[in-house]
Amino acid sequence: MNPIELARARPGAPFTVTLDGRPVEALPGQTVAAALWAAGVTSWRSTRGAGRPRGVFCGIGVCFDCLVTVNGQANQRACLVPVRPGDVIVTQEGTGRDDD
Amino acid sequence: MTERPHLAVVGAGPAGLAGALAAAADGVRVTLLDAAEQAGGQFYRQPAAALGARRPQALHHQWRTWERLRDALDRHVGAGRVAHLADHHVWCVEGDSGAFTVYALRGPAQERGVAVSADAVLLATGGYERVLPFPGWTLPGVVTAGGAQAMLKGGLVLPGRTAVVAGTGPLLLPVATTLAAAGARVAALVESADPRALPRRAAALAAQPGKLAEGAWYAGQLLRHGVRTLTRHTVVEAHGTDRLEAVTVAALGRDGHPKTGGTRRIPCDTLAIGHGMLPHTDLAETLGCTLSGTDVRVDDEQRTDVPGVWAAGEATGIGGAALALAEGHIAGRSIAARLHGTAPDPRRWAAAARARTRSREFFAALDTLYSPPGGWPDLITDDTVVCRCEEITAGQVRTAVGTLGATDPRTVKLLTRAGMGWCQGRMCGPAVAGLAGCAFTPGRRPFARPVPLGVLAELPGQEPDGSAPAVADRH
């Protein structure tokens, strides 16, 4: 059993996005975080200070641990942002800003 | 013809839905603002429509109640009595005495501003999970229990294959059950409280036979899925380098500290952890509503002490969906009467008032049972990160308290930056208070979420008559 089977889901056709340049398959309706979890990825940020990996913590938009860079825009909460075909997702280092 | 009075409801979970439906049925025009793409809140969080779930109820409880709420909302929206503004993230409400403006951000990037004016406001802002820190709690794979549930319900995904569900509180049961049903191996349910203490509070519990049956159902499900339950145990450490590999759990002694020699290591790639919940009170505080402890204080009609502002659900005290539905219904009826200039008749919500009393007594009993073990601050090593955003360690907080003389979380914040990051202390607040040896009080925040400077810069002045446009898109 998996969650898709449990909910008897018939998602729309999967599409491809990239995480750090490698292809990841995503389902329409999923958030960036959900798509990455489904691909077995649990971290996509390293912290500003100690450079430690982080991913989803609260899952509802409160904690800001799941920040990620999507299509060049830094500091997006992966648990809230819907994933779209062709999205370029990049592991966010530090502040995610080029000028840092 | 005079225009119908207008109510803005913030939050489309059980409380907000019940309030919006009751007010709309009594002749009030309602705008329901909610951050999610679909109504339901966290309790009735729905899989995204594009996922095509034909049996979403497999992830839910009280599905029939949800169907009634959803269908009633659809009818009111269809008839033009309720406007449901989904994907609207409310960051501030201002005004008083019948002239309020609700400010929200729209869109995936939340960079577009919207303002809604209203004659009254119902705050149904819900709550979020409290997690107390321990060594390893920042490792990827460690998630809040509610977060695991939300990702599963909304995105139909699991964080890993083998999970431990731990902490304290009634939420752990449905989380362990749903994870197991969705195919995760739940290696253990670790509860720090001792449910055997329940019979001592039997009166409040016996008044809720439905709740006891629910508890028994969960127990049966855990048994069916082979989930081992460890009570009076706590997670003392999460292990791993770049992601979670195992947890160490310890048996608790009477003093709330781990017993010596009572530890075991459980391999897992997921830890779903929670230590109860906290109400979202930012909007209420900005409006000047008085809090009672961590909860928005309300009267029998669910009115806050700011005229024109009502509150219902977890914002007024954590108590679950049934309580939220009762409070929301009462608030909606009260609002409708007050906006029509009449005194409400409490007989119109007698059943909801009885349900509210029973639920509050039940959760008061649960609250005393499900509290984190008294020794939790001693389990946090000096190098454990306490403030996840600013990476402030327990050692830094202890220095601020012990060496520098801070006696409250605000001073700790000024000395260490704990609580000054993105989440504005929502995650570390209770831990910092505990390490400082004082009671947790919600931090006052002018905005309920980050607001782009561009949105603030584009806020127009009020219209000459003092009113804001009914719904104005700022782009």
mmCIF file of C-alpha atoms in Angstrom, chain B residues 208-461:
data_model
loop_
_atom_site.group_PDB
_atom_site.id
_atom_site.type_symbol
_atom_site.label_atom_id
_atom_site.label_comp_id
_atom_site.label_asym_id
_atom_site.label_seq_id
_atom_site.Cartn_x
_atom_site.Cartn_y
_atom_site.Cartn_z
ATOM 1 C CA GLN B 208 -17.609 12.031 25.914
ATOM 2 C CA PRO B 209 -18.360 8.390 25.054
ATOM 3 C CA GLY B 210 -17.735 9.148 21.380
ATOM 4 C CA LYS B 211 -14.193 10.238 22.181
ATOM 5 C CA LEU B 212 -13.545 7.085 24.198
ATOM 6 C CA ALA B 213 -14.813 4.971 21.318
ATOM 7 C CA GLU B 214 -12.499 6.881 18.995
ATOM 8 C CA GLY B 215 -9.572 6.118 21.297
ATOM 9 C CA ALA B 216 -10.495 2.439 21.329
ATOM 10 C CA TRP B 217 -10.735 2.436 17.521
ATOM 11 C CA TYR B 218 -7.227 3.875 17.248
ATOM 12 C CA ALA B 219 -5.927 1.281 19.698
ATOM 13 C CA GLY B 220 -7.413 -1.433 17.492
ATOM 14 C CA GLN B 221 -5.851 0.069 14.355
ATOM 15 C CA LEU B 222 -2.420 0.264 15.992
ATOM 16 C CA LEU B 223 -2.730 -3.360 17.009
ATOM 17 C CA ARG B 224 -3.808 -4.320 13.490
ATOM 18 C CA HIS B 225 -0.789 -2.598 11.969
ATOM 19 C CA GLY B 226 1.515 -4.098 14.584
ATOM 20 C CA VAL B 227 2.524 -0.721 16.021
ATOM 21 C CA ARG B 228 4.327 -1.067 19.324
ATOM 22 C CA THR B 229 3.262 1.567 21.851
ATOM 23 C CA LEU B 230 5.703 2.743 24.494
ATOM 24 C CA THR B 231 4.082 4.922 27.161
ATOM 25 C CA ARG B 232 6.098 6.895 29.719
ATOM 26 C CA HIS B 233 8.895 6.954 27.141
ATOM 27 C CA THR B 234 10.525 9.849 25.342
ATOM 28 C CA VAL B 235 12.893 10.373 22.431
ATOM 29 C CA VAL B 236 16.196 11.580 23.883
ATOM 30 C CA GLU B 237 18.163 11.808 20.644
ATOM 31 C CA ALA B 238 17.788 11.581 16.884
ATOM 32 C CA HIS B 239 20.827 10.100 15.106
ATOM 33 C CA GLY B 240 22.222 10.677 11.624
ATOM 34 C CA THR B 241 24.681 12.763 9.648
ATOM 35 C CA ASP B 242 22.742 14.345 6.812
ATOM 36 C CA ARG B 243 19.444 12.641 7.496
ATOM 37 C CA LEU B 244 17.715 10.643 10.197
ATOM 38 C CA GLU B 245 18.930 7.085 10.710
ATOM 39 C CA ALA B 246 17.661 6.141 14.182
ATOM 40 C CA VAL B 247 16.300 7.482 17.434
ATOM 41 C CA THR B 248 17.134 6.650 21.016
ATOM 42 C CA VAL B 249 14.131 6.390 23.285
ATOM 43 C CA ALA B 250 14.242 6.224 27.068
ATOM 44 C CA ALA B 251 11.834 5.088 29.747
ATOM 45 C CA LEU B 252 10.819 7.927 32.041
ATOM 46 C CA GLY B 253 11.007 7.783 35.807
ATOM 47 C CA ARG B 254 8.513 9.402 38.137
ATOM 48 C CA ASP B 255 10.475 12.651 38.175
ATOM 49 C CA GLY B 256 10.084 13.049 34.405
ATOM 50 C CA HIS B 257 13.745 12.209 33.756
ATOM 51 C CA PRO B 258 14.941 9.137 31.835
ATOM 52 C CA LYS B 259 15.673 6.102 33.982
ATOM 53 C CA THR B 260 19.265 4.979 33.868
ATOM 54 C CA GLY B 261 19.728 2.001 31.591
ATOM 55 C CA GLY B 262 16.220 2.318 30.178
ATOM 56 C CA THR B 263 17.206 3.346 26.666
ATOM 57 C CA ARG B 264 16.845 1.610 23.325
ATOM 58 C CA ARG B 265 17.819 2.556 19.793
ATOM 59 C CA ILE B 266 15.203 2.254 17.040
ATOM 60 C CA PRO B 267 16.344 2.472 13.390
ATOM 61 C CA CYS B 268 14.033 4.714 11.338
ATOM 62 C CA ASP B 269 14.154 7.259 8.514
ATOM 63 C CA THR B 270 11.222 9.324 9.788
ATOM 64 C CA LEU B 271 10.431 10.772 13.188
ATOM 65 C CA ALA B 272 7.012 12.416 13.448
ATOM 66 C CA ILE B 273 7.022 14.349 16.693
ATOM 67 C CA GLY B 274 4.744 16.724 18.555
ATOM 68 C CA HIS B 275 4.210 17.996 22.073
ATOM 69 C CA GLY B 276 0.704 19.408 21.804
ATOM 70 C CA MET B 277 -0.474 22.524 20.034
ATOM 71 C CA LEU B 278 -0.487 26.297 20.316
ATOM 72 C CA PRO B 279 -3.138 28.724 19.054
ATOM 73 C CA HIS B 280 -2.479 31.217 16.257
ATOM 74 C CA THR B 281 -3.158 34.543 17.969
ATOM 75 C CA ASP B 282 -1.173 37.066 15.878
ATOM 76 C CA LEU B 283 -4.186 38.677 14.186
ATOM 77 C CA ALA B 284 -6.098 38.838 17.468
ATOM 78 C CA GLU B 285 -3.188 40.497 19.231
ATOM 79 C CA THR B 286 -2.706 43.055 16.470
ATOM 80 C CA LEU B 287 -6.385 43.965 16.840
ATOM 81 C CA GLY B 288 -5.887 44.379 20.597
ATOM 82 C CA CYS B 289 -7.861 41.325 21.737
ATOM 83 C CA THR B 290 -6.988 40.213 25.256
ATOM 84 C CA LEU B 291 -5.426 36.784 25.622
ATOM 85 C CA SER B 292 -5.906 34.381 28.478
ATOM 86 C CA GLY B 293 -2.591 32.562 28.705
ATOM 87 C CA THR B 294 -1.959 31.487 25.125
ATOM 88 C CA ASP B 295 -5.628 31.658 24.051
ATOM 89 C CA VAL B 296 -7.792 34.452 22.680
ATOM 90 C CA ARG B 297 -10.263 35.259 25.441
ATOM 91 C CA VAL B 298 -13.914 35.057 24.382
ATOM 92 C CA ASP B 299 -17.304 35.328 26.101
ATOM 93 C CA ASP B 300 -20.272 32.957 25.817
ATOM 94 C CA GLU B 301 -21.030 34.327 22.341
ATOM 95 C CA GLN B 302 -17.398 33.819 21.222
ATOM 96 C CA ARG B 303 -16.874 37.598 21.235
ATOM 97 C CA THR B 304 -13.391 38.897 21.960
ATOM 98 C CA ASP B 305 -13.124 42.070 24.024
ATOM 99 C CA VAL B 306 -12.678 44.133 20.829
ATOM 100 C CA PRO B 307 -16.134 45.132 19.531
ATOM 101 C CA GLY B 308 -16.843 43.547 16.172
ATOM 102 C CA VAL B 309 -14.235 40.787 16.532
ATOM 103 C CA TRP B 310 -15.235 37.202 17.270
ATOM 104 C CA ALA B 311 -12.911 34.197 17.625
ATOM 105 C CA ALA B 312 -13.579 30.447 17.443
ATOM 106 C CA GLY B 313 -11.746 27.150 17.315
ATOM 107 C CA GLU B 314 -8.141 26.475 18.286
ATOM 108 C CA ALA B 315 -7.371 30.218 18.463
ATOM 109 C CA THR B 316 -9.453 30.362 21.656
ATOM 110 C CA GLY B 317 -7.843 27.234 23.141
ATOM 111 C CA ILE B 318 -6.782 23.890 21.718
ATOM 112 C CA GLY B 319 -9.752 21.528 21.785
ATOM 113 C CA GLY B 320 -10.184 19.667 18.518
ATOM 114 C CA ALA B 321 -12.568 19.761 15.596
ATOM 115 C CA ALA B 322 -15.832 19.117 17.455
ATOM 116 C CA LEU B 323 -15.204 22.063 19.760
ATOM 117 C CA ALA B 324 -14.190 24.234 16.803
ATOM 118 C CA LEU B 325 -17.437 23.392 14.992
ATOM 119 C CA ALA B 326 -19.522 24.256 18.068
ATOM 120 C CA GLU B 327 -17.688 27.530 18.692
ATOM 121 C CA GLY B 328 -17.835 28.532 15.052
ATOM 122 C CA HIS B 329 -21.565 27.886 14.905
ATOM 123 C CA ILE B 330 -22.200 29.962 18.033
ATOM 124 C CA ALA B 331 -20.032 32.772 16.700
ATOM 125 C CA GLY B 332 -21.864 32.802 13.351
ATOM 126 C CA ARG B 333 -25.284 33.009 15.011
ATOM 127 C CA SER B 334 -24.119 35.702 17.413
ATOM 128 C CA ILE B 335 -22.505 37.740 14.627
ATOM 129 C CA ALA B 336 -25.642 37.609 12.480
ATOM 130 C CA ALA B 337 -27.854 38.837 15.297
ATOM 131 C CA ARG B 338 -25.433 41.575 16.331
ATOM 132 C CA LEU B 339 -24.915 42.770 12.757
ATOM 133 C CA HIS B 340 -28.700 42.963 12.350
ATOM 134 C CA GLY B 341 -28.828 45.102 15.466
ATOM 135 C CA THR B 342 -30.589 42.572 17.681
ATOM 136 C CA ALA B 343 -29.596 40.687 20.814
ATOM 137 C CA PRO B 344 -28.902 37.051 19.967
ATOM 138 C CA ASP B 345 -31.051 34.305 21.477
ATOM 139 C CA PRO B 346 -28.752 31.690 23.051
ATOM 140 C CA ARG B 347 -31.529 29.094 22.660
ATOM 141 C CA ARG B 348 -30.670 29.066 18.950
ATOM 142 C CA TRP B 349 -27.297 27.488 19.803
ATOM 143 C CA ALA B 350 -28.237 25.438 22.860
ATOM 144 C CA ALA B 351 -26.967 22.148 21.436
ATOM 145 C CA ALA B 352 -23.686 23.737 20.321
ATOM 146 C CA ALA B 353 -23.270 25.312 23.760
ATOM 147 C CA ARG B 354 -23.658 21.894 25.417
ATOM 148 C CA ALA B 355 -21.143 20.390 23.013
ATOM 149 C CA ARG B 356 -18.777 23.282 23.724
ATOM 150 C CA THR B 357 -18.969 22.725 27.492
ATOM 151 C CA ARG B 358 -18.392 18.972 27.183
ATOM 152 C CA SER B 359 -15.487 19.398 24.773
ATOM 153 C CA ARG B 360 -13.770 22.031 26.879
ATOM 154 C CA GLU B 361 -14.007 19.860 29.997
ATOM 155 C CA PHE B 362 -12.715 16.865 28.074
ATOM 156 C CA PHE B 363 -9.703 18.732 26.711
ATOM 157 C CA ALA B 364 -8.968 20.300 30.090
ATOM 158 C CA ALA B 365 -8.677 16.734 31.424
ATOM 159 C CA LEU B 366 -6.481 15.670 28.496
ATOM 160 C CA ASP B 367 -4.287 18.743 28.942
ATOM 161 C CA THR B 368 -3.304 17.808 32.462
ATOM 162 C CA LEU B 369 -2.488 14.287 31.292
ATOM 163 C CA TYR B 370 -0.618 15.057 28.074
ATOM 164 C CA SER B 371 2.008 17.507 29.207
ATOM 165 C CA PRO B 372 5.658 17.127 28.211
ATOM 166 C CA PRO B 373 7.812 15.299 30.789
ATOM 167 C CA GLY B 374 9.034 17.677 33.456
ATOM 168 C CA GLY B 375 12.679 16.890 32.799
ATOM 169 C CA TRP B 376 12.661 17.897 29.107
ATOM 170 C CA PRO B 377 15.005 20.927 29.411
ATOM 171 C CA ASP B 378 17.694 18.706 30.958
ATOM 172 C CA LEU B 379 17.726 16.470 27.846
ATOM 173 C CA ILE B 380 18.830 19.345 25.626
ATOM 174 C CA THR B 381 22.608 19.358 25.264
ATOM 175 C CA ASP B 382 24.435 22.693 24.991
ATOM 176 C CA ASP B 383 25.204 22.143 21.310
ATOM 177 C CA THR B 384 21.551 21.389 20.421
ATOM 178 C CA VAL B 385 20.071 24.012 18.099
ATOM 179 C CA VAL B 386 17.031 25.547 19.806
ATOM 180 C CA CYS B 387 16.120 28.330 17.371
ATOM 181 C CA ARG B 388 16.001 26.534 14.029
ATOM 182 C CA CYS B 389 15.971 29.716 11.898
ATOM 183 C CA GLU B 390 18.900 31.527 13.515
ATOM 184 C CA GLU B 391 20.758 28.367 14.600
ATOM 185 C CA ILE B 392 20.966 29.448 18.229
ATOM 186 C CA THR B 393 22.027 26.639 20.546
ATOM 187 C CA ALA B 394 20.799 25.733 23.998
ATOM 188 C CA GLY B 395 24.273 26.673 25.272
ATOM 189 C CA GLN B 396 23.871 30.222 23.945
ATOM 190 C CA VAL B 397 20.435 30.496 25.535
ATOM 191 C CA ARG B 398 21.793 29.160 28.833
ATOM 192 C CA THR B 399 24.616 31.691 28.740
ATOM 193 C CA ALA B 400 22.098 34.469 28.167
ATOM 194 C CA VAL B 401 20.083 33.243 31.142
ATOM 195 C CA GLY B 402 22.847 32.153 33.507
ATOM 196 C CA THR B 403 25.773 34.469 32.790
ATOM 197 C CA LEU B 404 24.097 37.498 31.254
ATOM 198 C CA GLY B 405 21.096 37.468 33.570
ATOM 199 C CA ALA B 406 18.200 37.261 31.114
ATOM 200 C CA THR B 407 15.011 36.418 32.974
ATOM 201 C CA ASP B 408 12.517 36.322 30.103
ATOM 202 C CA PRO B 409 12.384 35.167 26.447
ATOM 203 C CA ARG B 410 12.414 38.727 25.134
ATOM 204 C CA THR B 411 15.778 39.447 26.732
ATOM 205 C CA VAL B 412 17.099 36.072 25.544
ATOM 206 C CA LYS B 413 15.995 37.078 22.055
ATOM 207 C CA LEU B 414 17.800 40.411 22.217
ATOM 208 C CA LEU B 415 20.983 38.775 23.508
ATOM 209 C CA THR B 416 21.043 35.735 21.209
ATOM 210 C CA ARG B 417 18.669 36.316 18.237
ATOM 211 C CA ALA B 418 16.644 33.238 19.288
ATOM 212 C CA GLY B 419 13.198 33.927 17.828
ATOM 213 C CA MET B 420 14.287 36.661 15.412
ATOM 214 C CA GLY B 421 14.320 34.545 12.250
ATOM 215 C CA TRP B 422 11.744 33.702 9.603
ATOM 216 C CA CYS B 423 9.297 31.908 11.878
ATOM 217 C CA GLN B 424 9.420 34.735 14.431
ATOM 218 C CA GLY B 425 9.835 32.438 17.390
ATOM 219 C CA ARG B 426 6.845 30.219 16.659
ATOM 220 C CA MET B 427 9.043 27.101 16.754
ATOM 221 C CA CYS B 428 11.497 28.002 19.550
ATOM 222 C CA GLY B 429 9.277 30.160 21.790
ATOM 223 C CA PRO B 430 8.174 27.426 24.198
ATOM 224 C CA ALA B 431 11.706 25.966 24.370
ATOM 225 C CA VAL B 432 13.350 29.318 25.117
ATOM 226 C CA ALA B 433 10.758 29.998 27.817
ATOM 227 C CA GLY B 434 11.403 26.560 29.321
ATOM 228 C CA LEU B 435 15.186 27.051 29.296
ATOM 229 C CA ALA B 436 14.728 30.492 30.853
ATOM 230 C CA GLY B 437 12.529 28.936 33.522
ATOM 231 C CA CYS B 438 9.445 31.011 32.801
ATOM 232 C CA ALA B 439 5.947 30.429 31.462
ATOM 233 C CA PHE B 440 5.447 30.596 27.702
ATOM 234 C CA THR B 441 3.562 33.633 26.448
ATOM 235 C CA PRO B 442 2.925 34.259 22.755
ATOM 236 C CA GLY B 443 5.305 36.739 21.139
ATOM 237 C CA ARG B 444 3.586 39.894 19.898
ATOM 238 C CA ARG B 445 3.995 40.164 16.162
ATOM 239 C CA PRO B 446 2.738 43.102 14.116
ATOM 240 C CA PHE B 447 2.257 40.914 11.037
ATOM 241 C CA ALA B 448 1.023 37.337 10.989
ATOM 242 C CA ARG B 449 3.372 36.391 8.135
ATOM 243 C CA PRO B 450 6.240 37.974 6.189
ATOM 244 C CA VAL B 451 5.067 40.743 3.881
ATOM 245 C CA PRO B 452 7.044 41.912 0.853
ATOM 246 C CA LEU B 453 8.072 45.555 1.161
ATOM 247 C CA GLY B 454 6.496 46.177 -2.247
ATOM 248 C CA VAL B 455 3.084 45.210 -0.883
ATOM 249 C CA LEU B 456 3.484 47.550 2.092
ATOM 250 C CA ALA B 457 4.674 50.364 -0.184
ATOM 251 C CA GLU B 458 1.636 49.992 -2.421
ATOM 252 C CA LEU B 459 -0.913 50.102 0.398
ATOM 253 C CA PRO B 460 -3.144 53.038 -0.525
ATOM 254 C CA GLY B 461 -4.445 55.511 1.996
#
